[in-house]
Structures are given as structure tokens and as C-alpha cells.
PDB file of C-alpha atoms in Angstrom:
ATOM      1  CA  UNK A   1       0.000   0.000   0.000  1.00 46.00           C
ATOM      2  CA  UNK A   2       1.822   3.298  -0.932  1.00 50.00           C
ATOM      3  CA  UNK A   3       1.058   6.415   0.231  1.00 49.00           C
ATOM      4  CA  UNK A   4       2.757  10.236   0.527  1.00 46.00           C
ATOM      5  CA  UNK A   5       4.707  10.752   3.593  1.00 42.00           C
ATOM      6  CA  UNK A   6       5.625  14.339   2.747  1.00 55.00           C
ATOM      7  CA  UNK A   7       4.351  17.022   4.052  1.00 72.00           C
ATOM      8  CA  UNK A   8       1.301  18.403   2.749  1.00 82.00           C
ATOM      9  CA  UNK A   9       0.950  21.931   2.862  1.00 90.00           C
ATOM     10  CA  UNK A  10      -2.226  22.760   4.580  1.00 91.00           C
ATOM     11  CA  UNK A  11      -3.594  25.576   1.798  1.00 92.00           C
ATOM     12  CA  UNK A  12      -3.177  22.868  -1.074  1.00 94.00           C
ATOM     13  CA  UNK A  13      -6.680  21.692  -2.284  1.00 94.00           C
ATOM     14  CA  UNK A  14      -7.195  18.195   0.204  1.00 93.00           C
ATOM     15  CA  UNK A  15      -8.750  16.277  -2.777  1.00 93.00           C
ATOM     16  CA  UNK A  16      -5.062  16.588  -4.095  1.00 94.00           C
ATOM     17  CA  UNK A  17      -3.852  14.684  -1.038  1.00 91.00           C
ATOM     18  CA  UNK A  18      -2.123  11.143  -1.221  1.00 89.00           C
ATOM     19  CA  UNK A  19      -4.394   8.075  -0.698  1.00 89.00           C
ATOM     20  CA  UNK A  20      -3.690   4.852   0.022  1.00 88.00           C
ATOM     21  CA  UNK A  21      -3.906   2.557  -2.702  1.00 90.00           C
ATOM     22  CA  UNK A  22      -2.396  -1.104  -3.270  1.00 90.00           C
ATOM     23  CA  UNK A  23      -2.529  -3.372  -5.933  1.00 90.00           C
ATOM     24  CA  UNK A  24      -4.232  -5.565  -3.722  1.00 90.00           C
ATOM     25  CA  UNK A  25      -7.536  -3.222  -4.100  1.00 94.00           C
ATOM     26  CA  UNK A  26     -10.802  -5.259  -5.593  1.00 95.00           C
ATOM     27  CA  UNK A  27     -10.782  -4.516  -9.501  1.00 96.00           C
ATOM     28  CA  UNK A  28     -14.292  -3.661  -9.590  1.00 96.00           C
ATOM     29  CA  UNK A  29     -14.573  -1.256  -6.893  1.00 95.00           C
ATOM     30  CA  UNK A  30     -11.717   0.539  -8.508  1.00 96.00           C
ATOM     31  CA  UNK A  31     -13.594   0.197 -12.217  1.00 96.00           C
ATOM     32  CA  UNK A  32     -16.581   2.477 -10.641  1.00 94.00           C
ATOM     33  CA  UNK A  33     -14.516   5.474 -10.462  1.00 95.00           C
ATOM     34  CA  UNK A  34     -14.215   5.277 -14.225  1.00 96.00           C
ATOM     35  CA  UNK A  35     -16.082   3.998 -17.690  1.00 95.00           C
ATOM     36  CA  UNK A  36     -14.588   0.758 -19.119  1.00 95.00           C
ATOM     37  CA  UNK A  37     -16.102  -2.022 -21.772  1.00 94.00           C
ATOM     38  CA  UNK A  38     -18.588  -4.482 -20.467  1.00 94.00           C
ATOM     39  CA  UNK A  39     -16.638  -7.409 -21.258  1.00 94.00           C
ATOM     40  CA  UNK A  40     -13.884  -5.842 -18.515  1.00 95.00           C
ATOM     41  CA  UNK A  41     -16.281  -5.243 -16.087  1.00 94.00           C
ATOM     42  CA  UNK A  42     -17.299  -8.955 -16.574  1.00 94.00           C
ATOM     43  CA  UNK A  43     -13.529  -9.841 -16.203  1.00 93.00           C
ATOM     44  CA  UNK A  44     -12.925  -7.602 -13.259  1.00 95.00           C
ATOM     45  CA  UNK A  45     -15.026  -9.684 -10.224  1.00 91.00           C
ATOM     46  CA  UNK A  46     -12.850 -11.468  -8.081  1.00 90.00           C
ATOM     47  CA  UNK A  47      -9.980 -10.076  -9.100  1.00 95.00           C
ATOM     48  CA  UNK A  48      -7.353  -8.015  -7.510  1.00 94.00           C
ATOM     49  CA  UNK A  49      -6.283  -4.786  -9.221  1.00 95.00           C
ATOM     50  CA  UNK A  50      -2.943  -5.797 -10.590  1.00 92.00           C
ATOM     51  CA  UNK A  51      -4.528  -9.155 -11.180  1.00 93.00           C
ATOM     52  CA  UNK A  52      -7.217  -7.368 -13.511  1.00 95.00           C
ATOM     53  CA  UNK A  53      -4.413  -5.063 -15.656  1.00 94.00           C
ATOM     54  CA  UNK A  54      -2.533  -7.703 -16.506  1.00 91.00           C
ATOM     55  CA  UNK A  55      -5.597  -9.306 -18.056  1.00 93.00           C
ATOM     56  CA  UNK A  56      -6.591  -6.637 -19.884  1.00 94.00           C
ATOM     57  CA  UNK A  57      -3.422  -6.352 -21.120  1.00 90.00           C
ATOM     58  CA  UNK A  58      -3.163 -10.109 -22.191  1.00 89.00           C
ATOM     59  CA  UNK A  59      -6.479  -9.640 -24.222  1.00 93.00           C
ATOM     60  CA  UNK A  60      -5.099  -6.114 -25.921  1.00 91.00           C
ATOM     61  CA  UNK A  61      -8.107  -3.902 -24.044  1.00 95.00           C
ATOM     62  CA  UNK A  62      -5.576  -1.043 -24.101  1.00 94.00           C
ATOM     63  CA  UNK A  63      -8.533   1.862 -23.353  1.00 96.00           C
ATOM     64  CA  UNK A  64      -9.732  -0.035 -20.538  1.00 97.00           C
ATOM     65  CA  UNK A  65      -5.953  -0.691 -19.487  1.00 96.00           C
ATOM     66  CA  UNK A  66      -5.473   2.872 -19.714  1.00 97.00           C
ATOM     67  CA  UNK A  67      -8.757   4.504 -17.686  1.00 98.00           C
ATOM     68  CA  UNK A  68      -8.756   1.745 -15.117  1.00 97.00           C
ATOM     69  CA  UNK A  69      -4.642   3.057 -13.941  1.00 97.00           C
ATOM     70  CA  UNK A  70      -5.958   6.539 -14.307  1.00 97.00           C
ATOM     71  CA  UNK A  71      -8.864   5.263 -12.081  1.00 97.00           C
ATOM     72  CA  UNK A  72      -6.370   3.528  -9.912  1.00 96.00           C
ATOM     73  CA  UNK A  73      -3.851   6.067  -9.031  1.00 96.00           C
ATOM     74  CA  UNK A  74      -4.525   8.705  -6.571  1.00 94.00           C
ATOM     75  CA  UNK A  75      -6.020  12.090  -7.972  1.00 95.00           C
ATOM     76  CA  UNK A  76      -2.708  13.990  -8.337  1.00 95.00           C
ATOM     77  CA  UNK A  77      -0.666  11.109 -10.035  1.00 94.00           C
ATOM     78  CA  UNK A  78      -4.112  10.582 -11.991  1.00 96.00           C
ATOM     79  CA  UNK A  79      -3.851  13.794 -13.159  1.00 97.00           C
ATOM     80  CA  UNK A  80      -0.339  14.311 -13.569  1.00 96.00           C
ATOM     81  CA  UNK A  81      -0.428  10.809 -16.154  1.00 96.00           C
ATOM     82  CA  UNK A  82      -3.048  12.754 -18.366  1.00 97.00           C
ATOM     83  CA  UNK A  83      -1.276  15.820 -17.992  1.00 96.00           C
ATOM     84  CA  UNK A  84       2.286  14.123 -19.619  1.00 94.00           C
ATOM     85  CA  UNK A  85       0.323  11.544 -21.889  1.00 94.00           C
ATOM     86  CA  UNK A  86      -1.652  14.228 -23.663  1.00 93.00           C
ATOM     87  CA  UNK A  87       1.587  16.820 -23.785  1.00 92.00           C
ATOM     88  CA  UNK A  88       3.497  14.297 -25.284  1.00 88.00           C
ATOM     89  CA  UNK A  89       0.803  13.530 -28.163  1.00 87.00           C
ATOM     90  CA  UNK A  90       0.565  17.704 -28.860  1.00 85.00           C
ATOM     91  CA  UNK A  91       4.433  17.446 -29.121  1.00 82.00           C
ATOM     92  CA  UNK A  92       5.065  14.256 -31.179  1.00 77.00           C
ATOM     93  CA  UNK A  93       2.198  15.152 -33.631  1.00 74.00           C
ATOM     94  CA  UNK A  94       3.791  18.871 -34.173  1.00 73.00           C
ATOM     95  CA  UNK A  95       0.131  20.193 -32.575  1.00 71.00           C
ATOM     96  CA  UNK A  96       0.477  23.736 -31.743  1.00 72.00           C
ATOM     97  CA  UNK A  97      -1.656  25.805 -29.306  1.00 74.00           C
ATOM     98  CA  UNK A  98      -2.033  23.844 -26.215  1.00 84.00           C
ATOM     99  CA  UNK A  99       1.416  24.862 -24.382  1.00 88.00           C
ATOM    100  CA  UNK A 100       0.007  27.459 -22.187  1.00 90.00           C
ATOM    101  CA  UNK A 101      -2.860  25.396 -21.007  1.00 91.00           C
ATOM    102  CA  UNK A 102      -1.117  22.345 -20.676  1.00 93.00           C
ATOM    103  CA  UNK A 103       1.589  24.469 -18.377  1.00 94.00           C
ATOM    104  CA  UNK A 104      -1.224  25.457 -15.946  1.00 95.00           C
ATOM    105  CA  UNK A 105      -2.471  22.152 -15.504  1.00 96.00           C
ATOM    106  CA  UNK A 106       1.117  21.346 -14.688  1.00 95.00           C
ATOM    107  CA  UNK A 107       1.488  23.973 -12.538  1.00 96.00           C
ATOM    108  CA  UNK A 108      -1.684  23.213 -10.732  1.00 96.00           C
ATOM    109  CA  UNK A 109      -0.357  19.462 -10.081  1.00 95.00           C
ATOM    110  CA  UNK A 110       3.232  20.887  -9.004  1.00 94.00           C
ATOM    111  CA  UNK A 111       1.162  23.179  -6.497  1.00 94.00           C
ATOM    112  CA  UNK A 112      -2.088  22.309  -6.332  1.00 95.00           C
ATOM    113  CA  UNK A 113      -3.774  25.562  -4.751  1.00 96.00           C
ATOM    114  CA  UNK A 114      -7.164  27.095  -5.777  1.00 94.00           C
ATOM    115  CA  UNK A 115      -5.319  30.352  -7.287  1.00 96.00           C
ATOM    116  CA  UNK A 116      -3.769  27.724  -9.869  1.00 97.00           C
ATOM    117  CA  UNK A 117      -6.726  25.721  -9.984  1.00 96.00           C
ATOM    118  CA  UNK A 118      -8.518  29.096 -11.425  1.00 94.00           C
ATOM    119  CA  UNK A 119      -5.691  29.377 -13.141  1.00 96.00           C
ATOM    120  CA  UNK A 120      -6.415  26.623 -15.518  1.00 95.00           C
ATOM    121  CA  UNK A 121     -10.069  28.354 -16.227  1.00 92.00           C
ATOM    122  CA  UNK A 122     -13.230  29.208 -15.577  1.00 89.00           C
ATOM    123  CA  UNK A 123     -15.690  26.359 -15.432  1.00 86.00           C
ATOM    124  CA  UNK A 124     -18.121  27.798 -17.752  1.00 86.00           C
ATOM    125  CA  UNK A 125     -15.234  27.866 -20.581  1.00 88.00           C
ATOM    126  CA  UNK A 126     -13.939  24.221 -19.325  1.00 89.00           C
ATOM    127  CA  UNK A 127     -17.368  22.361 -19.343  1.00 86.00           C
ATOM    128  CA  UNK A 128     -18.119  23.468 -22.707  1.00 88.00           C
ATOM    129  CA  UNK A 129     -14.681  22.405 -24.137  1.00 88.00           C
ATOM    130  CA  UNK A 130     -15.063  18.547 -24.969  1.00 85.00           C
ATOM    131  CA  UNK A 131     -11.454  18.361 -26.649  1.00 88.00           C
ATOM    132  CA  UNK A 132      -8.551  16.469 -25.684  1.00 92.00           C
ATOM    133  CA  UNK A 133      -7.299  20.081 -23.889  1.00 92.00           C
ATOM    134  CA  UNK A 134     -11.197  20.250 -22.299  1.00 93.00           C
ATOM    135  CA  UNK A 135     -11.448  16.766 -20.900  1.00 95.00           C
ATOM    136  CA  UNK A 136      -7.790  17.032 -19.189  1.00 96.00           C
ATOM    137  CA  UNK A 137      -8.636  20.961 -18.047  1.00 95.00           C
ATOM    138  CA  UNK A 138     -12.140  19.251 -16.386  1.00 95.00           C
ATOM    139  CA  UNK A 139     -10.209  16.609 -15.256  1.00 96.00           C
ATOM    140  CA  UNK A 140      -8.305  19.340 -13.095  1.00 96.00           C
ATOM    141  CA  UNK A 141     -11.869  21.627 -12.862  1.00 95.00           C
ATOM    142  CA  UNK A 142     -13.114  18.316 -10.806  1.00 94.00           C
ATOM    143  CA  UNK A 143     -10.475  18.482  -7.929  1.00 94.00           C
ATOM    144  CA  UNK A 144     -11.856  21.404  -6.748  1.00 91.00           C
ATOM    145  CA  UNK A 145     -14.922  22.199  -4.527  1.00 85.00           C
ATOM    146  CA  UNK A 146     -17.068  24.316  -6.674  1.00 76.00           C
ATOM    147  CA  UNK A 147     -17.887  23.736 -10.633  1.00 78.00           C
ATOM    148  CA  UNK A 148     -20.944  26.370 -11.041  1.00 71.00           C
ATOM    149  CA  UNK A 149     -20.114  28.918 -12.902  1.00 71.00           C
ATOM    150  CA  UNK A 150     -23.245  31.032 -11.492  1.00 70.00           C
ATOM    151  CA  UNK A 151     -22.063  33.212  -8.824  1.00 75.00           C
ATOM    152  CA  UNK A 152     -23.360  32.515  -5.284  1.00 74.00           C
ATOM    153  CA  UNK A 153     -24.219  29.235  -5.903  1.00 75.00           C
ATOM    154  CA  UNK A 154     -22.266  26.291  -5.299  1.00 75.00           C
ATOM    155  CA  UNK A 155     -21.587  22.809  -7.148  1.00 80.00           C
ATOM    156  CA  UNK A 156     -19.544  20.188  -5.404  1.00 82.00           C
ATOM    157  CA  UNK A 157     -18.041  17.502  -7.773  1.00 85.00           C
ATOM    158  CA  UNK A 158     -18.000  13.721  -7.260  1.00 88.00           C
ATOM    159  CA  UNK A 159     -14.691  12.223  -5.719  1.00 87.00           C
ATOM    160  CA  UNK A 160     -13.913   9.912  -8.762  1.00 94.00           C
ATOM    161  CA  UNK A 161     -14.385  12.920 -11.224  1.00 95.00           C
ATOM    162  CA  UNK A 162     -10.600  13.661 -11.768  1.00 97.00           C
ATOM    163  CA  UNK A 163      -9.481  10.527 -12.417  1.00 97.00           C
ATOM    164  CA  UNK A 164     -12.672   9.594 -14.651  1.00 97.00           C
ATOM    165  CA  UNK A 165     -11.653  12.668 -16.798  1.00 97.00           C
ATOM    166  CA  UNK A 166      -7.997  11.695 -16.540  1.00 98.00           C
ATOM    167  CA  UNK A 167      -8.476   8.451 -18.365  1.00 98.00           C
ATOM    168  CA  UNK A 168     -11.026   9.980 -20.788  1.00 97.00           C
ATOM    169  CA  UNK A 169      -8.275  12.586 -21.984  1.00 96.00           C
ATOM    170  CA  UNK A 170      -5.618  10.175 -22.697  1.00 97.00           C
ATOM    171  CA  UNK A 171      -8.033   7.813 -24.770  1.00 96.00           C
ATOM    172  CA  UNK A 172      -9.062  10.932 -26.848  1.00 94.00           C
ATOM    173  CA  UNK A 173      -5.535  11.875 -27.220  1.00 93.00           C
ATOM    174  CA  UNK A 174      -4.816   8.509 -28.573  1.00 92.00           C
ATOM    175  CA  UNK A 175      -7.319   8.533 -30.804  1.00 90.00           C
ATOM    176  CA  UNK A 176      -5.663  11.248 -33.003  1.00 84.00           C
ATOM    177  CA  UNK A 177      -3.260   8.967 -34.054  1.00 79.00           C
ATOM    178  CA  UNK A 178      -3.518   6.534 -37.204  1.00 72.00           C
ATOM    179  CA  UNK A 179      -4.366   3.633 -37.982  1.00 68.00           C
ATOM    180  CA  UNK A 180      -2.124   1.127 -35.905  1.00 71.00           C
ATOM    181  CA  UNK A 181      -0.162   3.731 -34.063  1.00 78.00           C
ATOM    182  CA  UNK A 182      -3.013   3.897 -31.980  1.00 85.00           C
ATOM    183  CA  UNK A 183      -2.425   0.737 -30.426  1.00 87.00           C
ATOM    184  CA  UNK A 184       1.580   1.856 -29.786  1.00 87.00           C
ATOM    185  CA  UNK A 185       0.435   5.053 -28.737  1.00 89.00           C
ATOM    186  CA  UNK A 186      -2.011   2.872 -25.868  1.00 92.00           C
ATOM    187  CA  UNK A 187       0.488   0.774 -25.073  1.00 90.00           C
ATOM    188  CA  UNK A 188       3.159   4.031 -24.325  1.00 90.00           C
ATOM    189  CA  UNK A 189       0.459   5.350 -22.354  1.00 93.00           C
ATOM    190  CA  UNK A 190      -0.344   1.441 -20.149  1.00 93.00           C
ATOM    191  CA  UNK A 191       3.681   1.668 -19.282  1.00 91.00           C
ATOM    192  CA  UNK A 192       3.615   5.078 -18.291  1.00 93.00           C
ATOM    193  CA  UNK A 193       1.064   4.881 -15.821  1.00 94.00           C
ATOM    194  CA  UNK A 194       2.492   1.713 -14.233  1.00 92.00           C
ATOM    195  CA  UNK A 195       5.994   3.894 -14.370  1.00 90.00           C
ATOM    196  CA  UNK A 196       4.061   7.032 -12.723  1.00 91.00           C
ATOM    197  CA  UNK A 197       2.296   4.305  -9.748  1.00 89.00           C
ATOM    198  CA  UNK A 198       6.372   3.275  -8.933  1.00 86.00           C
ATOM    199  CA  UNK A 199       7.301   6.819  -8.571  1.00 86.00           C
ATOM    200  CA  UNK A 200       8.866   7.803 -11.766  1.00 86.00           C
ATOM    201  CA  UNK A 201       8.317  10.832 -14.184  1.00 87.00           C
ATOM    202  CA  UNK A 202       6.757  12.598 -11.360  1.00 86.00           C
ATOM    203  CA  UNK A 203       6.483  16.097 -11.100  1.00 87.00           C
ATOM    204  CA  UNK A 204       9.522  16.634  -8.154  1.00 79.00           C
ATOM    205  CA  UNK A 205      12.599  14.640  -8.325  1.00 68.00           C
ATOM    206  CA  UNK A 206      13.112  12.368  -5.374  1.00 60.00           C
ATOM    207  CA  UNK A 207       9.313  11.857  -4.563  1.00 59.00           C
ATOM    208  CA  UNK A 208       7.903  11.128  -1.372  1.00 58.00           C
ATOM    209  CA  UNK A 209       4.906   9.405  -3.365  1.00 66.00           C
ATOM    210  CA  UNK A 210       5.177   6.171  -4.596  1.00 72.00           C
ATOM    211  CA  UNK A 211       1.443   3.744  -5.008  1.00 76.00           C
ATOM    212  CA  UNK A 212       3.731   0.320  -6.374  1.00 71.00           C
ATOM    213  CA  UNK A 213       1.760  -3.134  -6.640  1.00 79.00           C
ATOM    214  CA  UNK A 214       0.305  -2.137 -10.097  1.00 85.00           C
ATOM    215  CA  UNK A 215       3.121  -4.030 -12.408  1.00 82.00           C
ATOM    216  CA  UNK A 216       3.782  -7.819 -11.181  1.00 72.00           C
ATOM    217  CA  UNK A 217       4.045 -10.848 -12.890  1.00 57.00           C
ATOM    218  CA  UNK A 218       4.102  -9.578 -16.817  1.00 54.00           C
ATOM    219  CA  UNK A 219       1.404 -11.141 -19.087  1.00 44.00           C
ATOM    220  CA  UNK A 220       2.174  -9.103 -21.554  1.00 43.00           C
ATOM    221  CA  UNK A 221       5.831  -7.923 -23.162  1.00 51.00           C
ATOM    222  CA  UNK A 222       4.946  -4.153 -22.558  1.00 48.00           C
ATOM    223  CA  UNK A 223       3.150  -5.127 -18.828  1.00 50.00           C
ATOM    224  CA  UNK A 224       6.713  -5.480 -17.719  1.00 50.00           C
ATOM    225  CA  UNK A 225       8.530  -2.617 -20.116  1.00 52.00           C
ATOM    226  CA  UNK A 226       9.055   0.387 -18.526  1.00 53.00           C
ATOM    227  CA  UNK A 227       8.890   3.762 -20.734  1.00 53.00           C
ATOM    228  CA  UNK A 228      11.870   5.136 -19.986  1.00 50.00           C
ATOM    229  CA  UNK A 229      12.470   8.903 -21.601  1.00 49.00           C
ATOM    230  CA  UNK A 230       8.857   9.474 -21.876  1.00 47.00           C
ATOM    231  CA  UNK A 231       9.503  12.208 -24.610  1.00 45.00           C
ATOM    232  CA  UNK A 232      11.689  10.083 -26.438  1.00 49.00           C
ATOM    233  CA  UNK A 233      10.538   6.302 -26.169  1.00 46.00           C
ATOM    234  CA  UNK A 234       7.911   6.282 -28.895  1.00 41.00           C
ATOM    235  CA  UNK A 235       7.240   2.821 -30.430  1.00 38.00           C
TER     236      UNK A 235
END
């Protein structure tokens, strides 16, 4: 079971705070946070959370691979994986446009106050925005305690929202690439997250906050290949 011993500053937003979380955790309370295939949720009774990624590995369910870690890891790492998953599609694709946004969501996982939460946008803008850029922006939106965008009235957001939107962004970043990259570009995305649960590519060197148990026995070749130079290590 992993979770932050570092200090947390007290004015950081508490839905940012680590969580315990083992690979140990029942796969299908852990697939409720998030939207996955029917024929994974059918696979996921019984089974133990790193029991239940290395089977959808094995049967090349990348997607659901992909938004059940988001769904695993706690909200900060959650959104932290989106956040470098999506940046590196803008970057490897030549996308323009994106950098400043995809800096304030960065910043707002670095130091994850309500000034940079705002920071990131207003809610009104974010909700209506149901790009790659909108989910992972919403994805942030959600960690806080108010979405309304009408003044005086208040709009708390479910618990599992961040890392629901997490997953969603990196599938629709995914999706922008052809034909059988896609798969390559899912499979970058599967090793990264079990990288990010083991404490690498964070956004602090030396972390305090590691959430390993995710990657055990491999099933599959890239279950047990770690990404390495995320910006680099394209297949």
C-alpha cells in the first residue's frame, strides 16, 4: 500500500492529497470510479487490481488498461499521467496551441492551490470544451470544490471525477493517431502509468509518493517494459 509521507501543505486543495492505494484493491470497486467495456467489467469480479491489468493487457483492451490506472492512481498522479500523456501527443504530432494550457495544468499538479486551480479556467469555458485540452482541463476543474459557474451558488463535484476525466483525456488523445499507431500510442500510455504508480516521471525529483503493486508478474511484453524517456521512447 503506498502512500505520501511528505508534508502536505495545509492551503493545497485536500482532494489533491495522497491516498492509500495497493494493488491488492478489488478490480471492480476501482472500475466504478471510471467507464470501461462491459466485457472488462465482466472480467474484473474477483480479481485483484494488478490481477485485472494484466488481463486486460493479455487480451489487448488497451482503453480499458489505460482509464482503469488513471482510475487507480490517486487524484494527483491521476492527473499528472493525463497531464504528460496528452503533452506528449501535442508534441510528437507537431500540434500547436495547447502549451500554455497544458503548463497550468502542470502547474496546478506541481502546487495544487485554488489560485492555480482558477488558473487553468473558468468552469463555464472548461465544461463546454469537450477536446482532448477540455477533458484534461475538467479533469483538473473536478479536484476542486465548486464547478458552477453562477455566482453565489455552489456545485460540489464527485470524488472519482478527476481521475474519470484523466483516463477519458488520454483515450481521446490517442485517438488522433492513425491507424495502428493507436495501439503503440495505448500501449506508451499502459507503461507510463504503471511507471508514474512506482514513482517515476513525477512532477519533483526524489518523490515522497510512490502507489507500487500495479506491475507484477508480466502477461504481456509491454506489462513489464518500462517507458523510460517518456519524450523520447515512442514505439
Amino acid at each position: 500500500m503506498g502512500v505520501n509521507s511528505g508534508e502536505f501543505p495545509s492551503e493545497w486543495l485536500k482532494s489533491m492529497a495522497p491516498v492509500a492505494v495497493s494493488g491488492a484493491d478489488p478490480a471492480a470497486a476501482v472500475a466504478q470510479r471510471t467507464r470501461i467495456g462491459p466485457r472488462a467489467l465482466e472480467v474484473a469480479g474477483g480479481m485483484h487490481s494488478h490481477q485485472f491489468v494484466g488481463e486486460l493487457v493479455k487480451r489487448g483492451w488497451r482503453a480499458d488498461a489505460v482509464k482503469f490506472i488513471a482510475a487507480w492512481l490517486a487524484p494527483r498522479d491521476s492527473l499528472w499521467f493525463a497531464t504528460l500523456g496528452v503533452w506528449q501527443t501535442y508534441r510528437l504530432l507537431g500540434q500547436t496551441g495547447a502549451e500554455e494550457s497544458l503548463r497550468r495544468v502542470a502547474a496546478f499538479v506541481r502546487v495544487p492551490t485554488a489560485a492555480n486551480l482558477a488558473a487553468v479556467g473558468p468552469a463555464r469555458q472548461v465544461l463546454r470544451d469537450a477536446g482532448t485540452m477540455g477533458l484534461l482541463a475538467q479533469a483538473a476543474l473536478y479536484s476542486g470544490d465548486n464547478i458552477s459557474s453562477v455566482k453565489g451558488k455552489a456545485s460540489k463535484p464527485a470524488a472519482h471525477l478527476t481521475r474519470k476525466m484523466a483516463g477519458a483525456a488520454l483515450i481521446v488523445a490517442a485517438a488522433k493517431w492513425p491507424g495502428r499507431q493507436k495501439a503503440a500510442c495505448l500501449d506508451q500510455f499502459v507503461s507510463m502509468g504503471l511507471d508514474i504508480a512506482e514513482g517515476l516521471h513525477l512532477w519533483a525529483p526524489n518523490p515522497q509518493q510512490k502507489y507500487p503493486g500495479l506491475r507484477q508478474a508480466p502477461l504481456h511484453e509491454i506489462f513489464s517494459q518500462k517507458a523510460g524517456n517518456i519524450w523520447d521512447n515512442w514505439k
